[in-house]
XYZ file of C-alpha atoms in Angstrom:
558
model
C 16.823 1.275 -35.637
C 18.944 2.392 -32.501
C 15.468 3.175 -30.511
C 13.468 -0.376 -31.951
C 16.453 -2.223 -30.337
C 16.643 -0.696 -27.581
C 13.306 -1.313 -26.052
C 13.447 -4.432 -27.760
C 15.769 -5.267 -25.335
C 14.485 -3.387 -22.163
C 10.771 -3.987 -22.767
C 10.377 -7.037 -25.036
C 6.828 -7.054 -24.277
C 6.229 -3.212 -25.983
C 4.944 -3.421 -29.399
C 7.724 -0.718 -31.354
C 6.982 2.664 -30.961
C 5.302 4.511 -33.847
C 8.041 6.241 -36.007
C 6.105 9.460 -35.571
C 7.475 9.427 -32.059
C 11.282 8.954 -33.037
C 13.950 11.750 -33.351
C 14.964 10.092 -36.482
C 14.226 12.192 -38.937
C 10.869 13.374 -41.138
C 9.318 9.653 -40.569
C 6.345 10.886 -39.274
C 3.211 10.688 -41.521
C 1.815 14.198 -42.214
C -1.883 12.810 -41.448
C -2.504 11.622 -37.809
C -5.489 9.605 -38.816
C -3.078 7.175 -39.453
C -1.294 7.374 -36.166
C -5.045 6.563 -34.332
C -5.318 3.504 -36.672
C -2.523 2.615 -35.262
C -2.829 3.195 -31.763
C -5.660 2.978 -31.286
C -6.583 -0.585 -33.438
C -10.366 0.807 -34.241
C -12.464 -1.757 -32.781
C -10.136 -3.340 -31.091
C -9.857 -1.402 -28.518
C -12.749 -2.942 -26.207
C -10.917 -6.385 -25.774
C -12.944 -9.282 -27.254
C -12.410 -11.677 -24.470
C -12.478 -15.537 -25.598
C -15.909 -15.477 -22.599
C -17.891 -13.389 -25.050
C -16.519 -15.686 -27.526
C -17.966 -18.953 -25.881
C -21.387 -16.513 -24.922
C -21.672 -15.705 -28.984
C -21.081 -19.901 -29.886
C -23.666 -20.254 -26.812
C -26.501 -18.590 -28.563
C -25.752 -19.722 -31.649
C -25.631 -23.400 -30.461
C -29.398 -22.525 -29.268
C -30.280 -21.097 -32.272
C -29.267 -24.279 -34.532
C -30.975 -26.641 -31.656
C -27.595 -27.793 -30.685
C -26.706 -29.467 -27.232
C -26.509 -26.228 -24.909
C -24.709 -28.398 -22.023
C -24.012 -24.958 -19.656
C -27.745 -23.785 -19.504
C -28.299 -27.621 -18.129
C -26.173 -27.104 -15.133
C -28.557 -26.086 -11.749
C -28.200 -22.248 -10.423
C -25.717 -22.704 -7.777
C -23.210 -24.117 -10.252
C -23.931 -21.515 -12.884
C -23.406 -18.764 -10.222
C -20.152 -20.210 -9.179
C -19.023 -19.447 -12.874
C -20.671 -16.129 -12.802
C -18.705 -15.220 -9.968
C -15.397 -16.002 -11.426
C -15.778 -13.376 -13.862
C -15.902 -9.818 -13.856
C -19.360 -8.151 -13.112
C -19.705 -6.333 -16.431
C -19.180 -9.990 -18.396
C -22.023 -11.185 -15.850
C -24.323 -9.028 -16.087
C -24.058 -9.469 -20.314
C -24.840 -12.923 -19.515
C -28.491 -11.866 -18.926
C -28.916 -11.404 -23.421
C -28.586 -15.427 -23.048
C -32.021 -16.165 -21.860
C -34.413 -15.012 -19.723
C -33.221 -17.529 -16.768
C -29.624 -16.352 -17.631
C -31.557 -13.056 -16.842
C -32.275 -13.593 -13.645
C -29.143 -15.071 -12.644
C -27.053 -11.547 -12.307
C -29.298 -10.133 -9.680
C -28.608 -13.118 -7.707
C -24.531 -12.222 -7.146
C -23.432 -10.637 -4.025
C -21.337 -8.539 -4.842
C -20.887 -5.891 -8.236
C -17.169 -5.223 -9.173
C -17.408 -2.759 -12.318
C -13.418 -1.626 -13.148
C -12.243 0.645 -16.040
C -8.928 -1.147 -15.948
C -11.225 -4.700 -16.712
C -12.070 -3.107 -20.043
C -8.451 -1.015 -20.834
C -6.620 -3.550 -23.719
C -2.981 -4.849 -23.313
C -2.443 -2.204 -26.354
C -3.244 0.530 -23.713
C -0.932 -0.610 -21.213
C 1.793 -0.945 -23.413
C 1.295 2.717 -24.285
C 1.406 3.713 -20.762
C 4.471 1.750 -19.475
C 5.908 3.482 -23.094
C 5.318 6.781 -21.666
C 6.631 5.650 -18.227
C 9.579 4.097 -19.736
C 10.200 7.700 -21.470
C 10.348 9.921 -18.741
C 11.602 7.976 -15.868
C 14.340 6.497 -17.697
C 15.713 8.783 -19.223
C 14.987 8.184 -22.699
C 12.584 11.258 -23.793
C 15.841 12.491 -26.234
C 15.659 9.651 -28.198
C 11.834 10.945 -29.005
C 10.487 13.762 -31.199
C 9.290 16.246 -28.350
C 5.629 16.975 -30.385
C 5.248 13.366 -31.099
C 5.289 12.172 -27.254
C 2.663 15.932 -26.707
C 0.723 15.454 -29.808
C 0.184 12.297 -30.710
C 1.403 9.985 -27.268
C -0.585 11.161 -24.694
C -4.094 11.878 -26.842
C -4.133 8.178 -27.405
C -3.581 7.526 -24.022
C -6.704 9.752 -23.343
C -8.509 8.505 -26.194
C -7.957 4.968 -24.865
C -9.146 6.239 -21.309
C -12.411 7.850 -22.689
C -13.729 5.230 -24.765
C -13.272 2.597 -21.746
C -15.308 5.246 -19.559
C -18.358 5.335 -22.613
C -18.249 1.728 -22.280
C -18.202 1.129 -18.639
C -20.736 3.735 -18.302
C -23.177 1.901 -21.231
C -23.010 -0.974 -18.649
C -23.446 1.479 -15.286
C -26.634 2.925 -17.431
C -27.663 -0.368 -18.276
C -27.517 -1.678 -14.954
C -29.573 1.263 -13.586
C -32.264 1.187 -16.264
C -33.420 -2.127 -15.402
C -35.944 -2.544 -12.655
C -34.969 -6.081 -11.406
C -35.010 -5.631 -7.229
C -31.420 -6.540 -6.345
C -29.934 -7.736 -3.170
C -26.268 -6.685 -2.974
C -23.407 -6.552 -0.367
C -20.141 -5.056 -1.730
C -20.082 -2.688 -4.374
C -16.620 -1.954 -6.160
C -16.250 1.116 -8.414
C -13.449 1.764 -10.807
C -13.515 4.997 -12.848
C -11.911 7.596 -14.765
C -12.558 11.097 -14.080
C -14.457 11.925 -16.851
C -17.820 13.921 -18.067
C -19.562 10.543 -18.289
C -18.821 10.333 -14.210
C -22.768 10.926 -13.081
C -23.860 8.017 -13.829
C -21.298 6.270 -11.332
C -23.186 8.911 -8.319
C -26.514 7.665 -9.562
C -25.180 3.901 -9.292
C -23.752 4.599 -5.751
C -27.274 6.107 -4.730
C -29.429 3.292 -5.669
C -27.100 0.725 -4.206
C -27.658 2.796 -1.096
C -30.886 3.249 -1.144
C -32.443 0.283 -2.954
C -30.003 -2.353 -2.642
C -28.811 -1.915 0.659
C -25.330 -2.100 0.425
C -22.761 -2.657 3.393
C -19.594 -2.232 1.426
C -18.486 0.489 -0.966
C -15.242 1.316 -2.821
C -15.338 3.919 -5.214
C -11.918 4.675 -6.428
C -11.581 7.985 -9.420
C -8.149 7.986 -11.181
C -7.553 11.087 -13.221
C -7.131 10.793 -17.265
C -3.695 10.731 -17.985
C -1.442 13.661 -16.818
C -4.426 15.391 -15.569
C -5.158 16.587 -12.226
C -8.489 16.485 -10.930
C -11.038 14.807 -8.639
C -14.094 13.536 -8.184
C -17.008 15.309 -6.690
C -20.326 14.050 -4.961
C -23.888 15.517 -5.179
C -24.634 18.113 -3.066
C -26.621 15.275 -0.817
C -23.647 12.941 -0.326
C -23.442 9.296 -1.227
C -27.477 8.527 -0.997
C -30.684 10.249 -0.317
C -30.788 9.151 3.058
C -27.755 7.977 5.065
C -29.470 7.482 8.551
C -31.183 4.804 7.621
C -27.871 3.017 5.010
C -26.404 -0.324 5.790
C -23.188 1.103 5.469
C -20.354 -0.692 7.261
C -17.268 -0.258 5.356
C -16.337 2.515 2.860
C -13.509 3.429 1.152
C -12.615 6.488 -1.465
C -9.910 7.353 -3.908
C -9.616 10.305 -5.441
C -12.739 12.188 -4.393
C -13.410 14.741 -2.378
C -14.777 13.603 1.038
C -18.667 13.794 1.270
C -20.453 13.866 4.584
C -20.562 10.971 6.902
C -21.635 11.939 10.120
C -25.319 10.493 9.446
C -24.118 6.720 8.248
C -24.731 5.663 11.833
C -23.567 1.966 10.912
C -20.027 2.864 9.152
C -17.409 1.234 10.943
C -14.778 1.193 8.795
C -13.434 4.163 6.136
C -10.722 3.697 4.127
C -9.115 7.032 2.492
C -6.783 6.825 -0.396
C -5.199 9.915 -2.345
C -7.817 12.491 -0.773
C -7.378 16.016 -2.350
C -6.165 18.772 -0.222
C -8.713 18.895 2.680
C -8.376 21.050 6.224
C -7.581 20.091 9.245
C -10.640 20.386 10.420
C -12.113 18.061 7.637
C -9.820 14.839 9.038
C -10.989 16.145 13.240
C -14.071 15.724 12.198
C -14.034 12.560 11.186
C -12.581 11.248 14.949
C -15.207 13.330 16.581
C -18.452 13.004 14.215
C -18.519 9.292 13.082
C -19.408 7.903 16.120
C -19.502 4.212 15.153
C -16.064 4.136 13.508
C -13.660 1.484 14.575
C -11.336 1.146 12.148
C -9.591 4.290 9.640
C -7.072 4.176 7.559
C -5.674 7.765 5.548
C -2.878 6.993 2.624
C -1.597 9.839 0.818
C -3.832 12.212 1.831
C -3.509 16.151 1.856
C -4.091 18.576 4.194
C -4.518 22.666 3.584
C -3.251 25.425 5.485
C -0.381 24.515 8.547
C -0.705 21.045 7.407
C -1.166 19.517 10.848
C -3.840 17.952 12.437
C -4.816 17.801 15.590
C -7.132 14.709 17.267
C -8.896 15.401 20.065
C -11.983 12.816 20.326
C -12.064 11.248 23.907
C -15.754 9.664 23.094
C -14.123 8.208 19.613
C -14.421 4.152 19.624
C -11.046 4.293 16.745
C -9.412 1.125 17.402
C -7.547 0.915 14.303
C -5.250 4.160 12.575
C -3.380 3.672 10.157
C -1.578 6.616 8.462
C 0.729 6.399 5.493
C 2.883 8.270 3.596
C 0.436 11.732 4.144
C 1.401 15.399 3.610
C 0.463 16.239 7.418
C 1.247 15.584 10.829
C -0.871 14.346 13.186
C -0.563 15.536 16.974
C -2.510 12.797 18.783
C -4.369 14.129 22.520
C -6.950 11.623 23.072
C -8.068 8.465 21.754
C -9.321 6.307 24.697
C -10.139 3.100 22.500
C -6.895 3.069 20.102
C -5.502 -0.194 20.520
C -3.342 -0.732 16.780
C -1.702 2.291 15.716
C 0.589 2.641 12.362
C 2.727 5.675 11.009
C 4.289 5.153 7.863
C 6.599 7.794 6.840
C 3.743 10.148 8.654
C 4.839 12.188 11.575
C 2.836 11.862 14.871
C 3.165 13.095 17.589
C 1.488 12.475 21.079
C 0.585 15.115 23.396
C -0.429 13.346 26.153
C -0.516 9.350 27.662
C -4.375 9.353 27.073
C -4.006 5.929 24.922
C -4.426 3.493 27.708
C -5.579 0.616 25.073
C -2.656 1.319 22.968
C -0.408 -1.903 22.522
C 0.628 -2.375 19.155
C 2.928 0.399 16.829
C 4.519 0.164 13.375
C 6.704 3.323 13.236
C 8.394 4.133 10.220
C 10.522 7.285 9.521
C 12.945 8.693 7.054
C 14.915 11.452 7.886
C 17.482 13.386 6.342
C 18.543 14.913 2.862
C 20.585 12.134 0.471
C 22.648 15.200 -1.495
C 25.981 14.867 -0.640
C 26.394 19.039 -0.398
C 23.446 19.634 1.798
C 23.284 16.226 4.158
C 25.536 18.117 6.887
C 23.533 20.868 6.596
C 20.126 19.092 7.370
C 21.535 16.637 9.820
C 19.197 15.851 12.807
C 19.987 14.129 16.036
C 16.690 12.693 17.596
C 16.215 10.867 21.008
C 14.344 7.318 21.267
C 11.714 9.591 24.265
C 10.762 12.144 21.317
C 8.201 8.997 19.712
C 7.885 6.144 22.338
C 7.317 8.761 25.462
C 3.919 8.974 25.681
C 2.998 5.241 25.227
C 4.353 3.313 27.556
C 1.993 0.236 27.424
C 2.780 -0.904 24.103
C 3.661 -4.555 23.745
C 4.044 -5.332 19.898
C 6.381 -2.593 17.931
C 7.960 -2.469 14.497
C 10.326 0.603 13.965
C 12.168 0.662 10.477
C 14.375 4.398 10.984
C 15.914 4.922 7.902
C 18.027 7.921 6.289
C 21.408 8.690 4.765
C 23.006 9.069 8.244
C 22.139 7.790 11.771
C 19.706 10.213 13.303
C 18.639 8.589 16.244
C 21.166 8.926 19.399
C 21.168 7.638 23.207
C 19.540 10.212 25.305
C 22.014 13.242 26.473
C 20.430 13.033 30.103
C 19.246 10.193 32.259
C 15.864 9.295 30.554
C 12.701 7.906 32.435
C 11.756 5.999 29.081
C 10.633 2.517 30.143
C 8.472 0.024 28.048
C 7.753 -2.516 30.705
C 4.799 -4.478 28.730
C 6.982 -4.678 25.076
C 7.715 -7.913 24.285
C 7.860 -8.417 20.549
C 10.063 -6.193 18.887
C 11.004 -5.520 15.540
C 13.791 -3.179 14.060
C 13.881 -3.735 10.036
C 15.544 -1.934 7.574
C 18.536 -0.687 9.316
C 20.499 0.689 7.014
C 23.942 -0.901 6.825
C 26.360 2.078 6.902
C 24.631 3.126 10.309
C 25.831 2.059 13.679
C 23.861 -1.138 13.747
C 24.173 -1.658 17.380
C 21.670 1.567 17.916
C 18.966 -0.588 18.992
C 20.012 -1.650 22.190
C 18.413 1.333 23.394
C 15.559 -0.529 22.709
C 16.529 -3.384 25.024
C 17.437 -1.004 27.736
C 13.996 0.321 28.201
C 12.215 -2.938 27.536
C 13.054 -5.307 30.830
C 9.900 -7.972 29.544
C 10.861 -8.313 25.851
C 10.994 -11.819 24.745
C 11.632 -11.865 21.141
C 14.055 -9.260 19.459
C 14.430 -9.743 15.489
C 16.692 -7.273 13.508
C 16.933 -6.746 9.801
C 19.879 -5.064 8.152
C 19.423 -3.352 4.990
C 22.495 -3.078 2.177
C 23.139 0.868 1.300
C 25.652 2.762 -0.778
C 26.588 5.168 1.843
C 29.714 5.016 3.408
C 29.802 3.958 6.919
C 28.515 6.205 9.659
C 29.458 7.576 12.911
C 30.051 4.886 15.746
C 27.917 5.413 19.300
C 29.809 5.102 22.389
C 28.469 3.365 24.352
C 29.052 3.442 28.172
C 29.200 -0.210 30.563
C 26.089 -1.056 32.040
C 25.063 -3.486 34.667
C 22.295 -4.750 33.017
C 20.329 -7.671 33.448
C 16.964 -9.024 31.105
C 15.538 -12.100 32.237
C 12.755 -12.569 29.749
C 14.061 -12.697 26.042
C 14.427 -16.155 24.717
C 15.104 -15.291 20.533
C 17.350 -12.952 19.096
C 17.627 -13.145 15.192
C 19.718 -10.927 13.162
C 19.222 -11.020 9.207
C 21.396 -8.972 7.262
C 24.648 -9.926 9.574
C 28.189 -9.830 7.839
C 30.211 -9.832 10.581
C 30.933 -6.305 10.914
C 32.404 -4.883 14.449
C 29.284 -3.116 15.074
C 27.050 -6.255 14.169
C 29.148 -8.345 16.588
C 28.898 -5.819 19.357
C 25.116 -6.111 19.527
C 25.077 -9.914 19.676
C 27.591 -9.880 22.465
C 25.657 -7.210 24.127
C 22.450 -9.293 23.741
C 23.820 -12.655 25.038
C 25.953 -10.760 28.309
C 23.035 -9.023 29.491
C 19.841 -11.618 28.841
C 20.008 -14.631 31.110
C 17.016 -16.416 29.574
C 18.349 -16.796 25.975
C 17.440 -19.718 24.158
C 17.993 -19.068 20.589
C 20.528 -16.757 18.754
C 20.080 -17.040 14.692
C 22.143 -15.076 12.506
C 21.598 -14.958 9.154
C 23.366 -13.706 6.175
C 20.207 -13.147 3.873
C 16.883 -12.156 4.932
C 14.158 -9.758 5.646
C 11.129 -8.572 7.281
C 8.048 -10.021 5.993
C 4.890 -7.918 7.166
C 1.824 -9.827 7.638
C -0.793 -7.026 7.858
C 0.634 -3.910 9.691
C 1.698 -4.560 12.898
C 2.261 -8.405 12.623
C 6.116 -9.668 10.479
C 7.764 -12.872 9.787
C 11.606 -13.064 9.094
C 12.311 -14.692 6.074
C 15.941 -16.149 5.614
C 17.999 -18.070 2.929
C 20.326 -20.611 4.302
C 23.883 -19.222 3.189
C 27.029 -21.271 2.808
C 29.746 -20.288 5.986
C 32.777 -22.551 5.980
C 33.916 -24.369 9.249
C 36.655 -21.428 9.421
C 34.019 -18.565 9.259
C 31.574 -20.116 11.871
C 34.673 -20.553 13.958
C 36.207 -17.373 13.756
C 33.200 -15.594 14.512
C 31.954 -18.160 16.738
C 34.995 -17.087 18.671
C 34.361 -13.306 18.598
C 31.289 -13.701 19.442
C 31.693 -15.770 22.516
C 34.838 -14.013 23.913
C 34.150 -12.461 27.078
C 30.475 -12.891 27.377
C 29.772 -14.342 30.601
C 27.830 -17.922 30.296
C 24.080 -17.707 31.018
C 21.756 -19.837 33.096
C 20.773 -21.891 30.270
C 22.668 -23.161 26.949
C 22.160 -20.578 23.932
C 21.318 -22.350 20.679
C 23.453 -20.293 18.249
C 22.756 -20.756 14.383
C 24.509 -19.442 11.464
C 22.679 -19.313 8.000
């Protein structure tokens, strides 16, 4: 009763666990074919959607003679619906009639998903499962029930949505209808019933002429494996494919130095690959303008290097992969981001280079070994080697302040930045860090600033020497996050002494970064309540020894 109540309370939406799976005593029924019944509701696991409802009424209303009012409605209305619905409903549309038939081969775009087919039971099993071992609350389950009985139906649930989606996949490829199709979108689990999804990506290759692929292979439950290609690749012959845009989960990376028309390639949870596998993408797809790598592996020392001066690359985008990239020449780069990726430029061969989303996080959040792995990193170490940049977001995050003024007179200098974002400061750092950033930028003309809340007690303070310095150029200055702090203050004073042009200084209490996209943000605020004393006291501080400008600042409080 303990266990019902409590994820009654923390998960109202979870059906109540199976007493087979509760430390509660001998509950559990000796026979598990009563657990499947259970779990896995028989029949019910394909979900009986109310559209195959209204399809079965459909053909019965023909059968009786009865007024079929949907069949009267012309093709262009008709495909509207079809395309509001997934593309294994559509294509079952076709048993209608034989000009409900037709109608499939006429959609665009094919969007077959594993998860479409999955019931809510499923789910509920899964965040279950979730809820166990993230939470904490495995001891309040038998240990052989969550092993034995759990994760099969998990599985079980897994491998009877694959037999179905690959009926349909089968189906599809059996009939002989000529097709016209743009985007194809796979969904699968990693299965033995997985070679029918190669054949499918071959004929919409070959035959269909596809210019859009995602094929994304998610591992059964608690099982690690991938997804591998024929020996060929994607089609029979790539030289002469359509193929624009491609993206892969969870496979291992075929050949693509023949698509001579990809353009874009999307990578997402790629299996340990080597170095030499990710150069030779730069260097051997010719035509590619735009890649992005998430959580992608690398082999051996983990690093690699990119060295493609005839690459067109205008677009990178690395996140949150377990390699470094040392960058030596792309010529074309002009949007770079590195999400909790390290990269590293060897050289200033990026002339096109203007806009950077730089995230880090560095250093060790135990309290006994934070000292120990402290780092102290200069602003030159990232922003050296690109000095033509003119859009950047950094978000530097950690348990302490890494990231210190230079110990040496640095030749650092951004003279084309002008929009510059610094989100997710944490709050226990030295908040005024980023005036290094103004320093070096003498053309910035908007400067936004997002303070995070942390636990962590409050840092080390920089100190910071006088300088005569002068920016004529930046007009907004918005700070969300700001409490009023001595360190918060500092910066705003700093920014309104040494920028004549100011025009608008906006502090707010709430807020954060929005990103549009990667390397574009907008700062999202909540107006806060500030009494007339507040606004005057740290009007006040604010204001107290900063020289007046050439124009009137508009300062805000929210």
């Amino acid at each position: 009763m303990i266990v019902e109540k409590y994820f009654r309370e923390s998960h109202p939406e979870i059906e109540p666990a199976p007493t087979c799976l509760l430390s509660t005593g001998p509950t559990a029924p000796t026979s598990s074919r009563h657990l499947v019944r259970r779990a896995g509701g028989g029949s019910a696991l394909v979900a009986r959607s109310g559209t195959n409802r209204r399809f079965r009424r459909l053909r019965l209303l023909q059968a009786a003679g009865g007024d079929d009012r949907i069949s009267a409605l012309p093709d262009d209305l008709l495909l509207l619906v079809l395309r509001r619905v997934d593309s294994r409903t559509a294509l079952r549309t076709g048993l209608l009639s034989s000009r409900w038939a037709r109608l499939p081969r006429e959609l665009p775009a094919l969007d077959l998903r594993v998860g479409d087919i999955l019931p809510r039971r499923y789910r509920r099993w899964v965040l279950l499962h979730s809820d166990i071992y993230h939470k904490g609350t495995h001891i309040l389950y038998r240990l052989d029930g969550i092993k034995e009985q759990l994760m099969p139906n998990i599985r079980r649930y897994q491998r009877r949505a694959m037999r179905a989606l690959s009926r349909s996949v089968n189906s599809l490829l059996d009939a002989q209808a000529h097709r016209k199709v743009d985007r194809l979108r796979l969904e699968f689990f990693i299965t033995h019933n997985t070679a029918c999804m190669n054949r499918l990506i071959s004929k919409a290759m070959d035959a269909w002429g596809i210019s859009e692929l995602e094929a994304v292979a998610k591992p059964t439950h608690w099982h690690q494996t991938v997804h591998t290609f024929p020996s060929h690749g994607l089609c029979q012959d790539p030289r002469s494919s359509s193929l624009r845009s491609l993206k892969l989960g969870g496979c291992l990376l075929p050949p693509l130095h023949d698509y001579n028309a990809l353009s874009t390639l999307v990578l997402h949870d790629i299996p340990e690959l080597s170095g030499a596998a990710y150069e030779c993408i730069f260097t051997s797809c010719t035509r590619l303008l735009v890649l992005h790598l998430d959580s992608c592996s690398c082999t051996k020392d983990k690093v690699v290097v990119v060295d493609a001066p005839s690459s067109e690359i205008r677009e990178l985008v690395v996140h949150e992969c377990k390699f470094s990239m040392c960058l030596r020449a792309l010529p074309k780069l002009e949007s770079l981001a590195s999400i909790e990726t390290g990269v590293h430029f060897e050289s200033t061969s990026f002339p096109c280079l203007r806009r950077w989303n730089l995230a880090r996080d560095i250093g060790v959040r135990l309290d006994g070994l934070r000292q120990y792995f402290a780092q102290h990193l200069e602003l030159d170490l990232f922003l050296e080697c690109t000095p033509d940049i003119s859009d950047l977001i950094i978000r530097f995050t950690g348990p302490d302040r890494w990231i210190e003024p230079s110990s040496s007179p640095s030749s650092l200098l951004l003279p084309n930045l002008r929009r510059l974002l610094v989100a997710d400061v944490p709050s226990s750092w030295d908040v005024s860090w980023p005036r290094l950033l103004l320093e070096v930028a003498p053309s910035l003309e908007i400067f936004h600033i997002h303070i995070a809340p942390c636990m962590e007690e409050p840092g080390d303070e920089i100190s910071w020497q006088p300088a005569k310095l002068r920016r004529h150029h930046l007009k907004e200055f918005v700070m969300a996050g700001f409490e009023g702090t001595e360190r918060q203050i500092y910066l705003v004073k700093f920014v309104m002494g040494v920028c004549t042009a100011l025009r608008r200084v906006a502090l707010f209490k709430s807020g954060h970064a929005l990103d549009k996209g990667h390397w574009d943000w907008e700062m999202v605020t909540q107006q806060s309540t500030w009494s007339e004393e507040e606004k005057g006291s740290l009007l006040e501080q604010i204001t107290d020894g900063v020289s007046s400008s050439t124009a009137p600042v508009q300062l805000n409080f929210g």
